[in-house]
mmCIF file with all atom_site columns, C-alpha atoms in Angstrom:
data_model
loop_
_atom_site.group_PDB
_atom_site.id
_atom_site.type_symbol
_atom_site.label_atom_id
_atom_site.label_alt_id
_atom_site.label_comp_id
_atom_site.label_asym_id
_atom_site.label_entity_id
_atom_site.label_seq_id
_atom_site.pdbx_PDB_ins_code
_atom_site.Cartn_x
_atom_site.Cartn_y
_atom_site.Cartn_z
_atom_site.occupancy
_atom_site.B_iso_or_equiv
_atom_site.pdbx_formal_charge
_atom_site.auth_seq_id
_atom_site.auth_comp_id
_atom_site.auth_asym_id
_atom_site.auth_atom_id
_atom_site.pdbx_PDB_model_num
ATOM 1   C CA . MET A 1 1   ? 103.063 144.214 143.788 1.00 0.00 ? 183 MET A CA 1
ATOM 2   C CA . GLN A 1 2   ? 102.697 147.951 142.360 1.00 0.00 ? 184 GLN A CA 1
ATOM 3   C CA . ASN A 1 3   ? 98.942  147.474 142.327 1.00 0.00 ? 185 ASN A CA 1
ATOM 4   C CA . PHE A 1 4   ? 98.863  145.959 145.604 1.00 0.00 ? 186 PHE A CA 1
ATOM 5   C CA . THR A 1 5   ? 96.701  147.435 148.302 1.00 0.00 ? 187 THR A CA 1
ATOM 6   C CA . PRO A 1 6   ? 98.024  148.265 151.782 1.00 0.00 ? 188 PRO A CA 1
ATOM 7   C CA . GLU A 1 7   ? 96.495  145.199 153.177 1.00 0.00 ? 189 GLU A CA 1
ATOM 8   C CA . ALA A 1 8   ? 97.900  142.851 150.398 1.00 0.00 ? 190 ALA A CA 1
ATOM 9   C CA . LEU A 1 9   ? 101.305 144.464 151.002 1.00 0.00 ? 191 LEU A CA 1
ATOM 10  C CA . GLN A 1 10  ? 100.718 143.638 154.753 1.00 0.00 ? 192 GLN A CA 1
ATOM 11  C CA . GLN A 1 11  ? 100.226 140.093 153.895 1.00 0.00 ? 193 GLN A CA 1
ATOM 12  C CA . VAL A 1 12  ? 103.422 139.926 151.922 1.00 0.00 ? 194 VAL A CA 1
ATOM 13  C CA . ALA A 1 13  ? 105.295 141.602 154.625 1.00 0.00 ? 195 ALA A CA 1
ATOM 14  C CA . GLU A 1 14  ? 103.976 138.934 156.980 1.00 0.00 ? 196 GLU A CA 1
ATOM 15  C CA . TYR A 1 15  ? 104.885 136.138 154.556 1.00 0.00 ? 197 TYR A CA 1
ATOM 16  C CA . PHE A 1 16  ? 108.642 137.288 154.371 1.00 0.00 ? 198 PHE A CA 1
ATOM 17  C CA . GLN A 1 17  ? 108.678 137.777 158.099 1.00 0.00 ? 199 GLN A CA 1
ATOM 18  C CA . THR A 1 18  ? 107.736 134.339 158.719 1.00 0.00 ? 200 THR A CA 1
ATOM 19  C CA . LEU A 1 19  ? 110.812 133.401 156.487 1.00 0.00 ? 201 LEU A CA 1
ATOM 20  C CA . SER A 1 20  ? 113.070 135.551 158.240 1.00 0.00 ? 202 SER A CA 1
ATOM 21  C CA . GLU A 1 21  ? 113.647 133.527 161.361 1.00 0.00 ? 203 GLU A CA 1
ATOM 22  C CA . PRO A 1 22  ? 116.576 130.799 161.140 1.00 0.00 ? 204 PRO A CA 1
ATOM 23  C CA . THR A 1 23  ? 114.860 128.155 163.171 1.00 0.00 ? 205 THR A CA 1
ATOM 24  C CA . ARG A 1 24  ? 111.796 128.201 160.761 1.00 0.00 ? 206 ARG A CA 1
ATOM 25  C CA . LEU A 1 25  ? 114.353 128.071 157.930 1.00 0.00 ? 207 LEU A CA 1
ATOM 26  C CA . GLN A 1 26  ? 115.719 125.084 159.487 1.00 0.00 ? 208 GLN A CA 1
ATOM 27  C CA . ILE A 1 27  ? 112.476 123.512 159.862 1.00 0.00 ? 209 ILE A CA 1
ATOM 28  C CA . LEU A 1 28  ? 111.321 124.163 156.241 1.00 0.00 ? 210 LEU A CA 1
ATOM 29  C CA . ASN A 1 29  ? 114.770 122.605 155.297 1.00 0.00 ? 211 ASN A CA 1
ATOM 30  C CA . LEU A 1 30  ? 114.029 119.472 157.175 1.00 0.00 ? 212 LEU A CA 1
ATOM 31  C CA . LEU A 1 31  ? 110.700 119.002 156.042 1.00 0.00 ? 213 LEU A CA 1
ATOM 32  C CA . ARG A 1 32  ? 112.063 119.071 152.649 1.00 0.00 ? 214 ARG A CA 1
ATOM 33  C CA . ALA A 1 33  ? 113.235 115.590 152.886 1.00 0.00 ? 215 ALA A CA 1
ATOM 34  C CA . GLY A 1 34  ? 109.654 114.463 154.240 1.00 0.00 ? 216 GLY A CA 1
ATOM 35  C CA . GLU A 1 35  ? 107.156 114.731 157.050 1.00 0.00 ? 217 GLU A CA 1
ATOM 36  C CA . HIS A 1 36  ? 108.079 114.667 160.712 1.00 0.00 ? 218 HIS A CA 1
ATOM 37  C CA . ASN A 1 37  ? 106.451 115.169 164.163 1.00 0.00 ? 219 ASN A CA 1
ATOM 38  C CA . VAL A 1 38  ? 107.275 117.871 166.730 1.00 0.00 ? 220 VAL A CA 1
ATOM 39  C CA . GLY A 1 39  ? 109.717 115.885 168.777 1.00 0.00 ? 221 GLY A CA 1
ATOM 40  C CA . GLU A 1 40  ? 111.818 114.863 165.693 1.00 0.00 ? 222 GLU A CA 1
ATOM 41  C CA . LEU A 1 41  ? 111.924 118.412 164.600 1.00 0.00 ? 223 LEU A CA 1
ATOM 42  C CA . ALA A 1 42  ? 112.887 119.601 168.057 1.00 0.00 ? 224 ALA A CA 1
ATOM 43  C CA . ASP A 1 43  ? 115.566 117.051 168.194 1.00 0.00 ? 225 ASP A CA 1
ATOM 44  C CA . ALA A 1 44  ? 117.165 117.815 164.888 1.00 0.00 ? 226 ALA A CA 1
ATOM 45  C CA . CYS A 1 45  ? 116.803 121.921 165.630 1.00 0.00 ? 227 CYS A CA 1
ATOM 46  C CA . HIS A 1 46  ? 118.274 121.418 169.082 1.00 0.00 ? 228 HIS A CA 1
ATOM 47  C CA . CYS A 1 47  ? 115.143 123.217 170.326 1.00 0.00 ? 229 CYS A CA 1
ATOM 48  C CA . SER A 1 48  ? 112.319 122.585 172.894 1.00 0.00 ? 230 SER A CA 1
ATOM 49  C CA . SER A 1 49  ? 109.090 120.966 171.381 1.00 0.00 ? 231 SER A CA 1
ATOM 50  C CA . ALA A 1 50  ? 107.211 124.190 172.635 1.00 0.00 ? 232 ALA A CA 1
ATOM 51  C CA . ASN A 1 51  ? 109.581 126.400 170.815 1.00 0.00 ? 233 ASN A CA 1
ATOM 52  C CA . VAL A 1 52  ? 109.235 124.315 167.483 1.00 0.00 ? 234 VAL A CA 1
ATOM 53  C CA . SER A 1 53  ? 105.689 123.985 167.953 1.00 0.00 ? 235 SER A CA 1
ATOM 54  C CA . ARG A 1 54  ? 105.372 127.674 167.872 1.00 0.00 ? 236 ARG A CA 1
ATOM 55  C CA . HIS A 1 55  ? 107.150 128.195 164.674 1.00 0.00 ? 237 HIS A CA 1
ATOM 56  C CA . LEU A 1 56  ? 105.073 125.282 162.925 1.00 0.00 ? 238 LEU A CA 1
ATOM 57  C CA . SER A 1 57  ? 102.225 127.123 163.963 1.00 0.00 ? 239 SER A CA 1
ATOM 58  C CA . MET A 1 58  ? 103.203 130.413 162.396 1.00 0.00 ? 240 MET A CA 1
ATOM 59  C CA . LEU A 1 59  ? 104.327 128.274 159.217 1.00 0.00 ? 241 LEU A CA 1
ATOM 60  C CA . THR A 1 60  ? 101.049 126.720 158.941 1.00 0.00 ? 242 THR A CA 1
ATOM 61  C CA . ARG A 1 61  ? 99.236  130.110 159.418 1.00 0.00 ? 243 ARG A CA 1
ATOM 62  C CA . GLN A 1 62  ? 100.976 131.235 156.539 1.00 0.00 ? 244 GLN A CA 1
ATOM 63  C CA . GLY A 1 63  ? 100.275 127.996 154.451 1.00 0.00 ? 245 GLY A CA 1
ATOM 64  C CA . LEU A 1 64  ? 103.799 126.922 154.330 1.00 0.00 ? 246 LEU A CA 1
ATOM 65  C CA . VAL A 1 65  ? 103.141 123.710 156.288 1.00 0.00 ? 247 VAL A CA 1
ATOM 66  C CA . ALA A 1 66  ? 100.300 121.362 156.865 1.00 0.00 ? 248 ALA A CA 1
ATOM 67  C CA . ARG A 1 67  ? 99.410  119.374 159.692 1.00 0.00 ? 249 ARG A CA 1
ATOM 68  C CA . GLU A 1 68  ? 98.050  115.809 159.952 1.00 0.00 ? 250 GLU A CA 1
ATOM 69  C CA . SER A 1 69  ? 96.926  114.276 163.054 1.00 0.00 ? 251 SER A CA 1
ATOM 70  C CA . ARG A 1 70  ? 97.698  110.188 163.370 1.00 0.00 ? 252 ARG A CA 1
ATOM 71  C CA . GLY A 1 71  ? 96.307  109.017 166.654 1.00 0.00 ? 253 GLY A CA 1
ATOM 72  C CA . ASN A 1 72  ? 98.235  110.730 169.334 1.00 0.00 ? 254 ASN A CA 1
ATOM 73  C CA . THR A 1 73  ? 100.815 112.215 167.019 1.00 0.00 ? 255 THR A CA 1
ATOM 74  C CA . VAL A 1 74  ? 100.736 115.182 164.758 1.00 0.00 ? 256 VAL A CA 1
ATOM 75  C CA . TYR A 1 75  ? 103.081 115.169 161.525 1.00 0.00 ? 257 TYR A CA 1
ATOM 76  C CA . TYR A 1 76  ? 103.951 118.054 159.567 1.00 0.00 ? 258 TYR A CA 1
ATOM 77  C CA . ALA A 1 77  ? 104.749 118.443 155.643 1.00 0.00 ? 259 ALA A CA 1
ATOM 78  C CA . ILE A 1 78  ? 105.274 121.038 153.373 1.00 0.00 ? 260 ILE A CA 1
ATOM 79  C CA . ALA A 1 79  ? 102.056 122.252 152.066 1.00 0.00 ? 261 ALA A CA 1
ATOM 80  C CA . ASP A 1 80  ? 103.666 125.049 149.419 1.00 0.00 ? 262 ASP A CA 1
ATOM 81  C CA . ASP A 1 81  ? 106.674 123.397 147.561 1.00 0.00 ? 263 ASP A CA 1
ATOM 82  C CA . SER A 1 82  ? 107.129 126.934 146.032 1.00 0.00 ? 264 SER A CA 1
ATOM 83  C CA . VAL A 1 83  ? 108.730 128.148 149.355 1.00 0.00 ? 265 VAL A CA 1
ATOM 84  C CA . TYR A 1 84  ? 111.792 126.311 148.182 1.00 0.00 ? 266 TYR A CA 1
ATOM 85  C CA . ASP A 1 85  ? 112.018 128.236 144.784 1.00 0.00 ? 267 ASP A CA 1
ATOM 86  C CA . LEU A 1 86  ? 111.960 131.514 146.679 1.00 0.00 ? 268 LEU A CA 1
ATOM 87  C CA . CYS A 1 87  ? 114.399 130.346 149.076 1.00 0.00 ? 269 CYS A CA 1
ATOM 88  C CA . ASP A 1 88  ? 116.961 129.023 146.333 1.00 0.00 ? 270 ASP A CA 1
ATOM 89  C CA . LEU A 1 89  ? 116.690 132.298 144.537 1.00 0.00 ? 271 LEU A CA 1
ATOM 90  C CA . VAL A 1 90  ? 117.487 134.345 147.464 1.00 0.00 ? 272 VAL A CA 1
ATOM 91  C CA . CYS A 1 91  ? 120.364 131.843 148.698 1.00 0.00 ? 273 CYS A CA 1
ATOM 92  C CA . SER A 1 92  ? 121.564 132.169 144.869 1.00 0.00 ? 274 SER A CA 1
ATOM 93  C CA . ASN A 1 93  ? 121.415 135.937 145.022 1.00 0.00 ? 275 ASN A CA 1
ATOM 94  C CA . ILE A 1 94  ? 123.218 135.815 148.450 1.00 0.00 ? 276 ILE A CA 1
ATOM 95  C CA . ALA A 1 95  ? 126.012 133.632 146.963 1.00 0.00 ? 277 ALA A CA 1
ATOM 96  C CA . ARG A 1 96  ? 126.526 136.019 144.081 1.00 0.00 ? 278 ARG A CA 1
ATOM 97  C CA . HIS A 1 97  ? 126.745 138.914 146.182 1.00 0.00 ? 279 HIS A CA 1
ATOM 98  C CA . VAL A 1 98  ? 129.135 137.420 148.612 1.00 0.00 ? 280 VAL A CA 1
ATOM 99  C CA . THR A 1 99  ? 131.432 136.093 145.902 1.00 0.00 ? 281 THR A CA 1
ATOM 100 C CA . LYS A 1 100 ? 131.528 139.819 144.414 1.00 0.00 ? 282 LYS A CA 1
ATOM 101 C CA . SER A 1 101 ? 132.500 141.054 147.693 1.00 0.00 ? 283 SER A CA 1
ATOM 102 C CA . LEU A 1 102 ? 135.281 138.801 148.123 1.00 0.00 ? 284 LEU A CA 1
ATOM 103 C CA . ASN A 1 103 ? 136.389 139.451 144.675 1.00 0.00 ? 285 ASN A CA 1
ATOM 104 C CA . GLU A 1 104 ? 136.518 143.060 145.234 1.00 0.00 ? 286 GLU A CA 1
ATOM 105 C CA . LYS A 1 105 ? 138.386 142.872 148.499 1.00 0.00 ? 287 LYS A CA 1
ATOM 106 C CA . LYS A 1 106 ? 141.006 140.605 146.739 1.00 0.00 ? 288 LYS A CA 1
ATOM 107 C CA . ALA A 1 107 ? 141.452 143.501 144.109 1.00 0.00 ? 289 ALA A CA 1
ATOM 108 C CA . PHE A 1 108 ? 141.820 146.045 146.652 1.00 0.00 ? 290 PHE A CA 1
ATOM 109 C CA . ALA A 1 109 ? 144.271 143.657 148.570 1.00 0.00 ? 291 ALA A CA 1
ATOM 110 C CA . LYS A 1 110 ? 146.397 143.262 145.516 1.00 0.00 ? 292 LYS A CA 1
ATOM 111 C CA . TYR A 1 111 ? 146.417 147.421 145.115 1.00 0.00 ? 293 TYR A CA 1
ATOM 112 C CA . LYS A 1 112 ? 147.222 147.745 148.929 1.00 0.00 ? 294 LYS A CA 1
ATOM 113 C CA . ASN A 1 113 ? 150.297 145.218 148.688 1.00 0.00 ? 295 ASN A CA 1
ATOM 114 C CA . ALA A 1 114 ? 151.659 147.035 145.562 1.00 0.00 ? 296 ALA A CA 1
ATOM 115 C CA . ARG A 1 115 ? 151.943 150.404 147.385 1.00 0.00 ? 297 ARG A CA 1
#
């Protein structure tokens, strides 16, 4: 990223902003198993169809999700599988951080109890 223009960095920030909302992450996780329509995603997310549609619109604008009309129904699927590699990397990093923090807390708890 060191040679990116400010405009390019803005696009990167918008991509990460898209991934910063839990419902959008839940939608991506559901689409990992296969395509779904808005109603199916809304039921699974316990959200309104309008809310899910808004999230899908943002995911589609960022190129993460593709849409396909079939008759009166629109189906959504993952357009860029690399998002899962990114999410898995971030989740692994968070898990390591949490584990380290828990181990540090245990070490200090032993010290506190020894006093």
